[in-house]
PDB file of C-alpha atoms in Angstrom:
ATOM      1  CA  UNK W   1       0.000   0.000   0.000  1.00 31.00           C
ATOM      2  CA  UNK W   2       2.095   2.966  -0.931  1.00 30.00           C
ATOM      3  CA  UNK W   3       0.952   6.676   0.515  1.00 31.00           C
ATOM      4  CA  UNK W   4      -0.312   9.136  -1.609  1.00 32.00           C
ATOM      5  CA  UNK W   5      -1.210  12.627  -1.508  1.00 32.00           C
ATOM      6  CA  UNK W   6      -3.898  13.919  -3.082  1.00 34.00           C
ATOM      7  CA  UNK W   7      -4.549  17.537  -3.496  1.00 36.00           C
ATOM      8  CA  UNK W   8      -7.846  19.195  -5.664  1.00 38.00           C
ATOM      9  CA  UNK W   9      -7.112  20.441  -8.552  1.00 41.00           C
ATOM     10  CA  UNK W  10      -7.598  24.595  -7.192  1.00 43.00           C
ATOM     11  CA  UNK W  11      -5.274  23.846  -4.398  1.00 40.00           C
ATOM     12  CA  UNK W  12      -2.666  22.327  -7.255  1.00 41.00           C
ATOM     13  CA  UNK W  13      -3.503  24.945  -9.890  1.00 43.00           C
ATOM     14  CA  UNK W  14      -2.596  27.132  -6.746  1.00 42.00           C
ATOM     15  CA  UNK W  15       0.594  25.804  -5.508  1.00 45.00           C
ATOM     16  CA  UNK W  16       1.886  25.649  -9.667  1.00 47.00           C
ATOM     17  CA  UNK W  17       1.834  29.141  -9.326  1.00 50.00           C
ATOM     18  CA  UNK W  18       4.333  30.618  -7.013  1.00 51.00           C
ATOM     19  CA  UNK W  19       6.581  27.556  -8.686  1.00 56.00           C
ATOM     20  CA  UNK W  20       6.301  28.591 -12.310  1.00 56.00           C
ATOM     21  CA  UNK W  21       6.538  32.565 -11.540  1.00 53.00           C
ATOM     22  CA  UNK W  22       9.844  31.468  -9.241  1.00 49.00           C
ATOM     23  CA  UNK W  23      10.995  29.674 -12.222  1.00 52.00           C
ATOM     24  CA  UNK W  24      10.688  32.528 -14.827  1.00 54.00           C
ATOM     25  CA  UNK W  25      12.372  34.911 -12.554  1.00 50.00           C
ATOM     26  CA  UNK W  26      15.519  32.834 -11.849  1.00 49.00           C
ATOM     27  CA  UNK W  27      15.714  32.062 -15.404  1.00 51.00           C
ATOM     28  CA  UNK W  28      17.472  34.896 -16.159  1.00 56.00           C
ATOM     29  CA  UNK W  29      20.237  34.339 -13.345  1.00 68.00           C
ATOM     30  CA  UNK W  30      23.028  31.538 -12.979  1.00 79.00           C
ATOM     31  CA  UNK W  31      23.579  29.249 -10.725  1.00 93.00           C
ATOM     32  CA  UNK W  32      25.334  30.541  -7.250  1.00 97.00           C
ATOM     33  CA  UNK W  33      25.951  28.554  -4.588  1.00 97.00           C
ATOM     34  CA  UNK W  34      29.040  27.768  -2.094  1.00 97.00           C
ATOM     35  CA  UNK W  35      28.557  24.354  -1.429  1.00 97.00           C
ATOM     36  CA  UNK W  36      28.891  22.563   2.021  1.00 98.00           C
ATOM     37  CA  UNK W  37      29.787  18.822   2.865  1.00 96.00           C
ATOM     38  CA  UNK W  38      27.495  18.291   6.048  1.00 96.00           C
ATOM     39  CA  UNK W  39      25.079  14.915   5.747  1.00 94.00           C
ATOM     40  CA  UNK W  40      22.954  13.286   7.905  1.00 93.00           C
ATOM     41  CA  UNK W  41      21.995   9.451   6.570  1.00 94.00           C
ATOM     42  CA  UNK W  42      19.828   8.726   9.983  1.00 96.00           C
ATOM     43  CA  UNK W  43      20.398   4.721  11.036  1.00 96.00           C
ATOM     44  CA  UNK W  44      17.681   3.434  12.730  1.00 96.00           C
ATOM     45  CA  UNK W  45      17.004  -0.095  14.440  1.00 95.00           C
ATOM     46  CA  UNK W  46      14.212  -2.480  16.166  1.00 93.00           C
ATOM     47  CA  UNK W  47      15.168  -4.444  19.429  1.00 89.00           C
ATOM     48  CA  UNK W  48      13.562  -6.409  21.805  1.00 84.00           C
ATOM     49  CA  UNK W  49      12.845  -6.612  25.718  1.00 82.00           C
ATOM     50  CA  UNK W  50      16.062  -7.944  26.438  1.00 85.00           C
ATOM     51  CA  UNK W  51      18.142  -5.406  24.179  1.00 84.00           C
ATOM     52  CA  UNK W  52      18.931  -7.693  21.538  1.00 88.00           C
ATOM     53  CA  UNK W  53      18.723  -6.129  18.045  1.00 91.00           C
ATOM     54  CA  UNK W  54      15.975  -7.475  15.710  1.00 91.00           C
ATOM     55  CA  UNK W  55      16.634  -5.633  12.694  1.00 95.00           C
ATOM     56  CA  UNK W  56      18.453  -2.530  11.307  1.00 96.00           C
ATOM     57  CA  UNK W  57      18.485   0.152   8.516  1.00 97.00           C
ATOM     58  CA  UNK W  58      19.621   3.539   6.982  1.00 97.00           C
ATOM     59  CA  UNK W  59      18.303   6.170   5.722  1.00 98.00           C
ATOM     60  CA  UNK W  60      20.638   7.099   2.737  1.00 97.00           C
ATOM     61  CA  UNK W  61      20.256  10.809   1.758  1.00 98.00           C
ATOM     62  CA  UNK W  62      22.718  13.605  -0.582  1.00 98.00           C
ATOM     63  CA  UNK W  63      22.167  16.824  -1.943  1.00 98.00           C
ATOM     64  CA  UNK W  64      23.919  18.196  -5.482  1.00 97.00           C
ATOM     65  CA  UNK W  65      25.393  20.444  -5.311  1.00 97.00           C
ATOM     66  CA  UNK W  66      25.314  19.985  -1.750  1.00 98.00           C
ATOM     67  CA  UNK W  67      23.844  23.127   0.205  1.00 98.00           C
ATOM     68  CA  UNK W  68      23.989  21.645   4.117  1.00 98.00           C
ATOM     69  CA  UNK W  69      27.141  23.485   5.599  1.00 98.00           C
ATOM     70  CA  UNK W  70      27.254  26.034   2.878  1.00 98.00           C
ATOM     71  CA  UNK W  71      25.032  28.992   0.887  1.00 98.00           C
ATOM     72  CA  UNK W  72      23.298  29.352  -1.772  1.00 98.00           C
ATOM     73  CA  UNK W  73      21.638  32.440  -3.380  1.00 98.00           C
ATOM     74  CA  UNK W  74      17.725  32.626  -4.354  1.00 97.00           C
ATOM     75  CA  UNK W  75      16.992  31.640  -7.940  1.00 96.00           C
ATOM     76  CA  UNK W  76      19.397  28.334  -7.593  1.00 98.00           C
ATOM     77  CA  UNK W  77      18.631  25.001  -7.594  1.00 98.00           C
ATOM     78  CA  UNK W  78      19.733  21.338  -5.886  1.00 98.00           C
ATOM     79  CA  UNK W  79      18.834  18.068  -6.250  1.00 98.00           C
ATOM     80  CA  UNK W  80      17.561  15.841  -2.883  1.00 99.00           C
ATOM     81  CA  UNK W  81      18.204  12.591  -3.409  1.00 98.00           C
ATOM     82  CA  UNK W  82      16.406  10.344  -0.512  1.00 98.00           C
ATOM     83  CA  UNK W  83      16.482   6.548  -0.185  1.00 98.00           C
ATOM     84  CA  UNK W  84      15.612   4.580   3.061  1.00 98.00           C
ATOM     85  CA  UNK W  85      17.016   1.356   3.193  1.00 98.00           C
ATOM     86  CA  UNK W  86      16.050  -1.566   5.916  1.00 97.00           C
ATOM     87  CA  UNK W  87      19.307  -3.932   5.757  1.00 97.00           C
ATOM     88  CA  UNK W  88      18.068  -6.335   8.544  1.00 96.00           C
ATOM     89  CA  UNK W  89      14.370  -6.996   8.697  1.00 95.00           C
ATOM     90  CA  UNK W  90      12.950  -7.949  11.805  1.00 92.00           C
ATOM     91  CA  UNK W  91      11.237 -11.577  11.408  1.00 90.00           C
ATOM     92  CA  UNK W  92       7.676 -11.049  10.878  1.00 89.00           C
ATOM     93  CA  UNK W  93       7.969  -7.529   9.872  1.00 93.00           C
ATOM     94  CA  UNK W  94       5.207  -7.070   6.999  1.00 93.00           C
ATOM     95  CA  UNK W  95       6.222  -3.685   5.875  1.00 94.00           C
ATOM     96  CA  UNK W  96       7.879  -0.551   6.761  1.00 96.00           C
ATOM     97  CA  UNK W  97       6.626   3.212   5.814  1.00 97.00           C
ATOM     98  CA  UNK W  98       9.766   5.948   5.712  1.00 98.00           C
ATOM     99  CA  UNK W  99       9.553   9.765   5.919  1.00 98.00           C
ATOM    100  CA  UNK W 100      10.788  12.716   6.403  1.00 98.00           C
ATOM    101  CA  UNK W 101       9.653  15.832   6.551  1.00 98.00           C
ATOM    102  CA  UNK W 102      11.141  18.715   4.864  1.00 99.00           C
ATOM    103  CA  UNK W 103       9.033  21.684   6.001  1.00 99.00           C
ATOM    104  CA  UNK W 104      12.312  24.180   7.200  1.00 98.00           C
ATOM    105  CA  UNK W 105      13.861  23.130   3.364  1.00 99.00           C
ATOM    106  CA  UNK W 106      10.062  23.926   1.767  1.00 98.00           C
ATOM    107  CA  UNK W 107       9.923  27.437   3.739  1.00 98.00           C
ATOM    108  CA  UNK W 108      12.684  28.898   1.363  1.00 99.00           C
ATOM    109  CA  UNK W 109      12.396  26.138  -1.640  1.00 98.00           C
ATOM    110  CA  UNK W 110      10.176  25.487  -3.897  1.00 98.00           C
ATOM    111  CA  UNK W 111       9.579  22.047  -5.460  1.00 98.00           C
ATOM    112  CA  UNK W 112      10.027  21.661  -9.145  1.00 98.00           C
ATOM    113  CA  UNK W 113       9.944  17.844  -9.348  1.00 98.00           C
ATOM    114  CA  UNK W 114       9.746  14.802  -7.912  1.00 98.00           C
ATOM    115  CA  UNK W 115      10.926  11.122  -8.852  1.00 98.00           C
ATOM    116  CA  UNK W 116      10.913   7.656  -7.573  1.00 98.00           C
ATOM    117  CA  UNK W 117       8.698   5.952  -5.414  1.00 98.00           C
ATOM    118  CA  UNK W 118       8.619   8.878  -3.010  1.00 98.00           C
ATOM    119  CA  UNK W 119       5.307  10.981  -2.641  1.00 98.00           C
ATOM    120  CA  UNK W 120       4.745  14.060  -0.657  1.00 98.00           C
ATOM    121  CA  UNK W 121       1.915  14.605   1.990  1.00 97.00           C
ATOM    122  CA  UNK W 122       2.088  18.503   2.671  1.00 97.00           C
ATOM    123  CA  UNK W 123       5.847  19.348   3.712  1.00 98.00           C
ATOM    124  CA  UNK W 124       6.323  15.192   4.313  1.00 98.00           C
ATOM    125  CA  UNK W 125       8.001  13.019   2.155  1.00 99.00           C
ATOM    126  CA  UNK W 126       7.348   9.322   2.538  1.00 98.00           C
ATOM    127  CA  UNK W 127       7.799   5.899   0.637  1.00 98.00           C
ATOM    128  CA  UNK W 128       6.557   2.196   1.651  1.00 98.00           C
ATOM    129  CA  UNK W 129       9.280   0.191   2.100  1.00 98.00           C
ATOM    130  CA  UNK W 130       8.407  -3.984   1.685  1.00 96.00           C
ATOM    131  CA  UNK W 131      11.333  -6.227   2.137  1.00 93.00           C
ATOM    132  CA  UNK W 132      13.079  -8.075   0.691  1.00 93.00           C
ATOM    133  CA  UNK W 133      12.461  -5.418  -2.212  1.00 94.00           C
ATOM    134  CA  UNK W 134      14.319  -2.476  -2.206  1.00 95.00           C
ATOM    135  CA  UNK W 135      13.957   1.149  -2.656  1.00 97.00           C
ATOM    136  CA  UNK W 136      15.011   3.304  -5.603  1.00 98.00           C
ATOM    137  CA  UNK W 137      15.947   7.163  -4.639  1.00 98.00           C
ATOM    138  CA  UNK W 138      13.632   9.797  -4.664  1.00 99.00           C
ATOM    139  CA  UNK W 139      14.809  12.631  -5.992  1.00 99.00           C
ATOM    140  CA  UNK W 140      13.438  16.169  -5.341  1.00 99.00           C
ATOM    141  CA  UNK W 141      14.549  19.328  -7.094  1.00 99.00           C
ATOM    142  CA  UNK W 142      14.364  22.738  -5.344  1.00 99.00           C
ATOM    143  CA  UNK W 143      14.704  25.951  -6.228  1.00 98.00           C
ATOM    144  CA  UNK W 144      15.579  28.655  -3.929  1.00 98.00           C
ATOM    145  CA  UNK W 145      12.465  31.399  -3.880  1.00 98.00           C
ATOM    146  CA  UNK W 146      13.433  35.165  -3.983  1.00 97.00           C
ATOM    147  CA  UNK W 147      13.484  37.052  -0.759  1.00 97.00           C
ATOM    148  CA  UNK W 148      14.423  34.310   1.230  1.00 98.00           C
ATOM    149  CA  UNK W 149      18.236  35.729   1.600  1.00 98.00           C
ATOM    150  CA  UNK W 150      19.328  35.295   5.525  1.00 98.00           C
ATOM    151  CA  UNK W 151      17.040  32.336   6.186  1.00 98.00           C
ATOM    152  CA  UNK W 152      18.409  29.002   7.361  1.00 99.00           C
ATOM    153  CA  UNK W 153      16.842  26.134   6.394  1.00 99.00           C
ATOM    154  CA  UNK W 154      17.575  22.858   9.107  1.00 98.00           C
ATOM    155  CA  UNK W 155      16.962  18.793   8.498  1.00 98.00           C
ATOM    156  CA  UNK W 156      17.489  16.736  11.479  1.00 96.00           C
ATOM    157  CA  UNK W 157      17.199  13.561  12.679  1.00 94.00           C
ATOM    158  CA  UNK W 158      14.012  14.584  14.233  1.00 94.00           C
ATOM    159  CA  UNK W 159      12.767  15.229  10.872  1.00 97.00           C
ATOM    160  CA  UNK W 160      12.426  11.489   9.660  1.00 97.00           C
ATOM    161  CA  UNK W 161      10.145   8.845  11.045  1.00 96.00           C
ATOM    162  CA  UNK W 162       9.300   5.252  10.546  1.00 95.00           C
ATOM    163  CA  UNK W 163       6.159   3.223  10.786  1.00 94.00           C
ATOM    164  CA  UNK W 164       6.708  -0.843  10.496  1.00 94.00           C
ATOM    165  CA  UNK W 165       4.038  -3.261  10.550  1.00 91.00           C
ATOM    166  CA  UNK W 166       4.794  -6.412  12.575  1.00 85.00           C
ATOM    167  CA  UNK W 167       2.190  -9.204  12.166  1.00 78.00           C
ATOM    168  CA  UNK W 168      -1.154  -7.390  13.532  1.00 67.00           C
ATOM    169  CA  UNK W 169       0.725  -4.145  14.997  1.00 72.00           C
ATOM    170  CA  UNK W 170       2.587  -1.854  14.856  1.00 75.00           C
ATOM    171  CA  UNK W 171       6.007  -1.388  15.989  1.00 78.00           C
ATOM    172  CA  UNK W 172       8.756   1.303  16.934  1.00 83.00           C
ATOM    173  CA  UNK W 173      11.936   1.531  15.728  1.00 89.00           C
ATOM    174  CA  UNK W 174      15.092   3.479  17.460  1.00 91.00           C
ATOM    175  CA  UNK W 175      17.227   6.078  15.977  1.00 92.00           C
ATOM    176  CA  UNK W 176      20.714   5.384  16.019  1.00 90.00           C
ATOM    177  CA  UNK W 177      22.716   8.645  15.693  1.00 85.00           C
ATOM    178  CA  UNK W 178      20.772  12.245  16.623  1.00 88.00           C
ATOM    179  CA  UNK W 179      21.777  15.388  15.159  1.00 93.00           C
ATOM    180  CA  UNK W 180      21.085  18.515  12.215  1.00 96.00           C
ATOM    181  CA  UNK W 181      22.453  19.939   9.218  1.00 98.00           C
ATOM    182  CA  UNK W 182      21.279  23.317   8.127  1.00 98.00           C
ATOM    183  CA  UNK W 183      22.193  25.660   4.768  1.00 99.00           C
ATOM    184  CA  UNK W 184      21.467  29.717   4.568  1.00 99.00           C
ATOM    185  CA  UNK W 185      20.243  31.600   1.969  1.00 99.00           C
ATOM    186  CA  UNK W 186      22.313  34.014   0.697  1.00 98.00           C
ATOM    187  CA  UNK W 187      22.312  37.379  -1.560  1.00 96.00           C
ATOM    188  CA  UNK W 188      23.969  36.643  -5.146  1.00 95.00           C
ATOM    189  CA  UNK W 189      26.548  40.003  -4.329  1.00 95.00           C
ATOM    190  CA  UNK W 190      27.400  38.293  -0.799  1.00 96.00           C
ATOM    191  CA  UNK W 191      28.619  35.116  -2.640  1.00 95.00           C
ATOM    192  CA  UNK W 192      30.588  36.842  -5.163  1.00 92.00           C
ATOM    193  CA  UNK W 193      28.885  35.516  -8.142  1.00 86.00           C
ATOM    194  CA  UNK W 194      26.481  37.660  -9.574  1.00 70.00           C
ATOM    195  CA  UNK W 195      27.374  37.027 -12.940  1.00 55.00           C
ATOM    196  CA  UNK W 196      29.607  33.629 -12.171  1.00 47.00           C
ATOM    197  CA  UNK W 197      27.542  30.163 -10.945  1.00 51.00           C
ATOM    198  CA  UNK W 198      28.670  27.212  -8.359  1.00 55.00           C
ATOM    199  CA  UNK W 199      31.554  28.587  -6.167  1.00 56.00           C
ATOM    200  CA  UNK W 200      34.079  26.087  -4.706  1.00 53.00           C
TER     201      UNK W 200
END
């Protein structure tokens, strides 16, 4: 059963908007960003009463070019490429629901596109996960809106969640390693590149 979302066609017509104006106006500008090299890739696991691990997974996730620990200007665009992947699955676990939600990314960023088996619920990002088949990435484009310059957009740990059906319940999983990455928005003069594109 994979999630959906499902939004009426005003609401869509709506939210295409915004996109396609943000679009036209950072047409006529390059690329300019200063790229960072902070990830995340959440692990997560099940155990038992006794503390004896039943299962384990990551969540495998890269940006390019990579804004997390660097800037980027409004107008540009990266790539979010998002995979959850359950290495050890917990005997009798039926299936296992992934997602993340990228509201802090979505208040600066618009989404152009989306592919893979990943849908988005409002801000959340999610994907059904049945072993032993695997995932393919996701992979979400943003763009940067205009006027967002001095903004920081954050995804932590806290961000991502995980639903797994066991049997005739359901069951929680633990996060392995805690923490945040974050990016700020930028003015094109303040990165240098106003007529230039990706900085190193």
């Amino acid at each position: 059963m994979l999630l959906a979302s499902v939004v009426p066609g005003d609401a869509a017509a709506a939210q295409a908007q915004p996109a396609a104006a943000t679009r036209a106006a950072a047409a006529r500008d390059p690329e300019c960003i200063r790229p960072g090299n902070a990830w995340l890739n959440p692990r997560f696991y099940w155990r038992n009463v006794f503390g004896s691990r039943l299962g384990e997974g990551t969540i495998h996730e890269s940006s390019y070019p990579n804004p997390f620990g660097g800037r980027i200007a409004p107008g540009s665009t990266f790539t979010f490429r998002w995979r959850p992947e359950t290495t050890r699955n917990p005997v009798g676990a039926q299936y296992h629901v992934h997602r993340v939600n990228l509201a802090s990314v979505m208040a600066v960023a618009d989404v152009e596109s989306v592919t893979g088996p990943g849908t988005f619920s409002g801000t959340t990002l999610s994907a059904q996960e049945t072993p032993p088949q695997k995932l393919g990435d996701t992979v979400v484009r943003f763009r940067i809106r205009p006027g967002t310059e001095g903004r920081t957009a954050t995804l932590s740990s806290a961000d991502h969640s995980l639903t797994t059906r066991w049997l005739f319940a359901n069951i929680n999983n633990i996060w392995e390693n805690t923490g945040s990455i974050s990016f700020t928005v930028a003015s094109r003069a303040s990165l240098g590149c106003d007529s230039s594109s990706v900085l190193g």
